[in-house]
């Protein structure tokens, strides 16, 4: 059986970013995000129905400030009590799982897309994607960047402006570019 380009992306295989199905999904996302980002009822109601319908899963008591951006939406899975501050962008070409109670400061960037280093390959319009998993009760400070394939363990803290290129252990506090452990949390 032949895999779709979306299936290839989720499997971490090279896929064609200009595939019509993927292009249609990105267009649908832009429409849903426009509705969400222009909504004036967010204070009372939380995420708009357009955004709820877009995502792979959204738990209870999720709040996503505007503006918010994602690539596909269907690859984004949010647990309960998740808070995403304004200006966050999630390039969910691969799966992104965010655990219960996790919080994100303004302008956090989450990238699953991996472009070829070779310029000839890059010009062909293919890329791969690496899933990102964020545990429970994780706090990611403003303007931090999570690079493809990273796993953030439960209770991890990522300092503002940090660039995470490697997994972060549970209960670790990381800061810097690249992010390094500066403290371990207890209890």
mmCIF file of C-alpha atoms in Angstrom:
data_model
loop_
_atom_site.group_PDB
_atom_site.id
_atom_site.type_symbol
_atom_site.label_atom_id
_atom_site.label_comp_id
_atom_site.label_asym_id
_atom_site.label_seq_id
_atom_site.Cartn_x
_atom_site.Cartn_y
_atom_site.Cartn_z
ATOM 1 C CA UNK A 1 0.000 0.000 0.000
ATOM 2 C CA UNK A 2 1.295 3.456 -0.898
ATOM 3 C CA UNK A 3 1.650 5.942 1.957
ATOM 4 C CA UNK A 4 0.199 9.432 1.671
ATOM 5 C CA UNK A 5 2.577 12.362 2.108
ATOM 6 C CA UNK A 6 0.970 13.044 5.506
ATOM 7 C CA UNK A 7 1.578 9.438 6.567
ATOM 8 C CA UNK A 8 5.199 9.734 5.431
ATOM 9 C CA UNK A 9 5.634 12.906 7.490
ATOM 10 C CA UNK A 10 4.220 11.267 10.610
ATOM 11 C CA UNK A 11 6.485 8.250 10.047
ATOM 12 C CA UNK A 12 9.568 10.477 9.836
ATOM 13 C CA UNK A 13 10.080 9.698 6.144
ATOM 14 C CA UNK A 14 10.848 12.255 3.427
ATOM 15 C CA UNK A 15 7.636 13.797 2.123
ATOM 16 C CA UNK A 16 6.670 16.319 -0.550
ATOM 17 C CA UNK A 17 5.652 19.608 1.061
ATOM 18 C CA UNK A 18 3.824 20.696 -2.108
ATOM 19 C CA UNK A 19 1.460 17.702 -2.005
ATOM 20 C CA UNK A 20 -2.124 18.885 -2.780
ATOM 21 C CA UNK A 21 -3.599 17.180 0.300
ATOM 22 C CA UNK A 22 -1.075 18.888 2.584
ATOM 23 C CA UNK A 23 -1.597 22.228 0.822
ATOM 24 C CA UNK A 24 -5.368 21.917 1.332
ATOM 25 C CA UNK A 25 -4.857 21.136 5.030
ATOM 26 C CA UNK A 26 -2.603 24.187 5.460
ATOM 27 C CA UNK A 27 -5.249 26.364 3.752
ATOM 28 C CA UNK A 28 -7.953 25.029 6.095
ATOM 29 C CA UNK A 29 -5.680 25.767 9.046
ATOM 30 C CA UNK A 30 -5.166 29.352 7.919
ATOM 31 C CA UNK A 31 -8.945 29.861 7.745
ATOM 32 C CA UNK A 32 -9.527 28.343 11.200
ATOM 33 C CA UNK A 33 -6.672 30.335 12.711
ATOM 34 C CA UNK A 34 -7.986 33.529 11.178
ATOM 35 C CA UNK A 35 -11.329 32.921 12.901
ATOM 36 C CA UNK A 36 -9.602 32.119 16.204
ATOM 37 C CA UNK A 37 -7.118 34.986 16.048
ATOM 38 C CA UNK A 38 -9.856 37.532 15.273
ATOM 39 C CA UNK A 39 -12.248 36.275 17.948
ATOM 40 C CA UNK A 40 -13.249 38.768 20.629
ATOM 41 C CA UNK A 41 -14.907 36.160 22.845
ATOM 42 C CA UNK A 42 -11.735 34.413 24.008
ATOM 43 C CA UNK A 43 -11.821 35.710 27.589
ATOM 44 C CA UNK A 44 -15.102 33.989 28.340
ATOM 45 C CA UNK A 45 -15.014 31.003 26.045
ATOM 46 C CA UNK A 46 -11.388 29.943 25.529
ATOM 47 C CA UNK A 47 -10.465 28.506 22.130
ATOM 48 C CA UNK A 48 -12.963 28.958 19.324
ATOM 49 C CA UNK A 49 -14.857 26.009 17.907
ATOM 50 C CA UNK A 50 -12.915 26.445 14.657
ATOM 51 C CA UNK A 51 -9.694 25.832 16.569
ATOM 52 C CA UNK A 52 -11.135 22.907 18.546
ATOM 53 C CA UNK A 53 -12.226 21.246 15.297
ATOM 54 C CA UNK A 54 -8.788 21.786 13.800
ATOM 55 C CA UNK A 55 -6.579 20.127 16.419
ATOM 56 C CA UNK A 56 -5.859 16.421 16.782
ATOM 57 C CA UNK A 57 -7.077 16.598 20.395
ATOM 58 C CA UNK A 58 -7.758 19.295 22.959
ATOM 59 C CA UNK A 59 -8.296 18.526 26.619
ATOM 60 C CA UNK A 60 -10.414 20.418 29.133
ATOM 61 C CA UNK A 61 -9.626 23.931 30.324
ATOM 62 C CA UNK A 62 -7.219 24.763 27.485
ATOM 63 C CA UNK A 63 -6.522 28.423 26.784
ATOM 64 C CA UNK A 64 -4.711 29.632 23.665
ATOM 65 C CA UNK A 65 -4.022 33.371 23.468
ATOM 66 C CA UNK A 66 -4.065 35.173 20.146
ATOM 67 C CA UNK A 67 -2.357 35.296 17.826
ATOM 68 C CA UNK A 68 -1.626 31.581 17.560
ATOM 69 C CA UNK A 69 -0.187 29.736 14.577
ATOM 70 C CA UNK A 70 0.252 26.091 13.628
ATOM 71 C CA UNK A 71 1.021 24.318 10.346
ATOM 72 C CA UNK A 72 -1.552 21.505 10.220
ATOM 73 C CA UNK A 73 -3.361 21.338 13.550
ATOM 74 C CA UNK A 74 -4.333 17.685 13.168
ATOM 75 C CA UNK A 75 -0.886 16.662 14.449
ATOM 76 C CA UNK A 76 -1.228 18.712 17.643
ATOM 77 C CA UNK A 77 -2.514 16.988 20.802
ATOM 78 C CA UNK A 78 -3.130 19.067 23.939
ATOM 79 C CA UNK A 79 -3.834 17.656 27.389
ATOM 80 C CA UNK A 80 -5.979 19.240 30.104
ATOM 81 C CA UNK A 81 -5.182 22.638 31.645
ATOM 82 C CA UNK A 82 -2.726 23.705 28.937
ATOM 83 C CA UNK A 83 -1.966 27.411 28.547
ATOM 84 C CA UNK A 84 -0.374 28.830 25.387
ATOM 85 C CA UNK A 85 0.475 32.533 25.533
ATOM 86 C CA UNK A 86 0.312 34.982 22.623
ATOM 87 C CA UNK A 87 2.446 34.693 19.527
ATOM 88 C CA UNK A 88 3.253 30.994 19.815
ATOM 89 C CA UNK A 89 3.901 29.049 16.613
ATOM 90 C CA UNK A 90 3.832 25.269 16.351
ATOM 91 C CA UNK A 91 5.038 23.745 13.083
ATOM 92 C CA UNK A 92 3.289 20.423 13.568
ATOM 93 C CA UNK A 93 4.478 18.681 10.401
ATOM 94 C CA UNK A 94 5.117 15.782 12.786
ATOM 95 C CA UNK A 95 3.198 14.898 15.928
ATOM 96 C CA UNK A 96 3.341 17.332 18.858
ATOM 97 C CA UNK A 97 2.014 16.098 22.207
ATOM 98 C CA UNK A 98 1.640 18.523 25.101
ATOM 99 C CA UNK A 99 0.887 17.043 28.516
ATOM 100 C CA UNK A 100 -1.585 18.150 31.175
ATOM 101 C CA UNK A 101 -0.804 21.357 33.032
ATOM 102 C CA UNK A 102 1.898 22.595 30.666
ATOM 103 C CA UNK A 103 2.371 26.332 30.098
ATOM 104 C CA UNK A 104 4.061 28.317 27.341
ATOM 105 C CA UNK A 105 5.209 31.929 27.515
ATOM 106 C CA UNK A 106 4.757 34.380 24.651
ATOM 107 C CA UNK A 107 6.399 33.711 21.283
ATOM 108 C CA UNK A 108 7.423 30.106 21.976
ATOM 109 C CA UNK A 109 8.354 28.297 18.758
ATOM 110 C CA UNK A 110 7.965 24.515 18.336
ATOM 111 C CA UNK A 111 9.459 23.029 15.161
ATOM 112 C CA UNK A 112 9.057 19.451 13.914
ATOM 113 C CA UNK A 113 10.148 20.112 10.305
ATOM 114 C CA UNK A 114 13.650 19.046 9.259
ATOM 115 C CA UNK A 115 14.943 20.418 5.966
ATOM 116 C CA UNK A 116 17.799 18.694 4.115
ATOM 117 C CA UNK A 117 21.219 20.248 4.654
ATOM 118 C CA UNK A 118 22.230 19.507 1.069
ATOM 119 C CA UNK A 119 21.042 22.435 -1.105
ATOM 120 C CA UNK A 120 20.266 20.177 -4.078
ATOM 121 C CA UNK A 121 18.012 17.971 -1.932
ATOM 122 C CA UNK A 122 16.458 20.997 -0.246
ATOM 123 C CA UNK A 123 15.545 22.478 -3.654
ATOM 124 C CA UNK A 124 13.524 19.334 -4.456
ATOM 125 C CA UNK A 125 10.884 20.394 -1.908
ATOM 126 C CA UNK A 126 11.089 17.411 0.398
ATOM 127 C CA UNK A 127 11.610 17.403 4.128
ATOM 128 C CA UNK A 128 11.174 15.090 7.094
ATOM 129 C CA UNK A 129 9.513 15.645 10.455
ATOM 130 C CA UNK A 130 10.464 14.560 13.960
ATOM 131 C CA UNK A 131 7.820 14.365 16.693
ATOM 132 C CA UNK A 132 8.059 16.476 19.843
ATOM 133 C CA UNK A 133 6.739 15.257 23.190
ATOM 134 C CA UNK A 134 6.194 17.612 26.103
ATOM 135 C CA UNK A 135 5.380 15.998 29.434
ATOM 136 C CA UNK A 136 3.028 17.089 32.185
ATOM 137 C CA UNK A 137 3.431 20.343 34.119
ATOM 138 C CA UNK A 138 6.172 21.656 31.843
ATOM 139 C CA UNK A 139 6.859 25.385 31.781
ATOM 140 C CA UNK A 140 8.446 26.860 28.643
ATOM 141 C CA UNK A 141 9.519 30.489 28.992
ATOM 142 C CA UNK A 142 8.859 33.189 26.424
ATOM 143 C CA UNK A 143 10.624 33.094 23.061
ATOM 144 C CA UNK A 144 12.097 29.641 23.694
ATOM 145 C CA UNK A 145 12.615 27.370 20.677
ATOM 146 C CA UNK A 146 12.008 23.606 20.755
ATOM 147 C CA UNK A 147 13.828 21.883 17.885
ATOM 148 C CA UNK A 148 12.678 18.735 16.044
ATOM 149 C CA UNK A 149 12.601 15.457 17.936
ATOM 150 C CA UNK A 150 13.037 16.713 21.489
ATOM 151 C CA UNK A 151 11.292 15.258 24.516
ATOM 152 C CA UNK A 152 10.667 17.399 27.590
ATOM 153 C CA UNK A 153 10.116 15.312 30.708
ATOM 154 C CA UNK A 154 7.438 15.970 33.316
ATOM 155 C CA UNK A 155 7.930 19.134 35.402
ATOM 156 C CA UNK A 156 10.775 20.421 33.201
ATOM 157 C CA UNK A 157 11.371 24.169 32.970
ATOM 158 C CA UNK A 158 12.841 25.849 29.885
ATOM 159 C CA UNK A 159 14.161 29.366 30.481
ATOM 160 C CA UNK A 160 13.048 32.278 28.332
ATOM 161 C CA UNK A 161 14.927 32.549 25.050
ATOM 162 C CA UNK A 162 16.461 29.082 25.325
ATOM 163 C CA UNK A 163 17.004 26.843 22.302
ATOM 164 C CA UNK A 164 16.318 23.187 23.123
ATOM 165 C CA UNK A 165 18.169 20.810 20.789
ATOM 166 C CA UNK A 166 18.369 17.765 23.096
ATOM 167 C CA UNK A 167 15.925 15.966 25.375
ATOM 168 C CA UNK A 168 15.261 17.520 28.782
ATOM 169 C CA UNK A 169 14.997 15.150 31.744
ATOM 170 C CA UNK A 170 12.031 15.289 34.123
ATOM 171 C CA UNK A 171 12.407 17.960 36.831
ATOM 172 C CA UNK A 172 15.301 19.677 35.027
ATOM 173 C CA UNK A 173 15.651 23.428 34.540
ATOM 174 C CA UNK A 174 17.448 24.323 31.303
ATOM 175 C CA UNK A 175 18.575 27.692 29.945
ATOM 176 C CA UNK A 176 20.704 29.032 27.126
ATOM 177 C CA UNK A 177 21.551 28.409 23.497
ATOM 178 C CA UNK A 178 21.919 25.508 23.333
ATOM 179 C CA UNK A 179 19.881 24.816 26.468
ATOM 180 C CA UNK A 180 21.846 23.245 29.321
ATOM 181 C CA UNK A 181 20.760 21.952 32.709
ATOM 182 C CA UNK A 182 21.324 24.531 35.458
ATOM 183 C CA UNK A 183 19.237 22.979 38.208
ATOM 184 C CA UNK A 184 17.280 19.892 39.194
ATOM 185 C CA UNK A 185 13.931 20.282 40.915
ATOM 186 C CA UNK A 186 13.001 18.094 43.871
ATOM 187 C CA UNK A 187 9.685 16.749 44.980
#
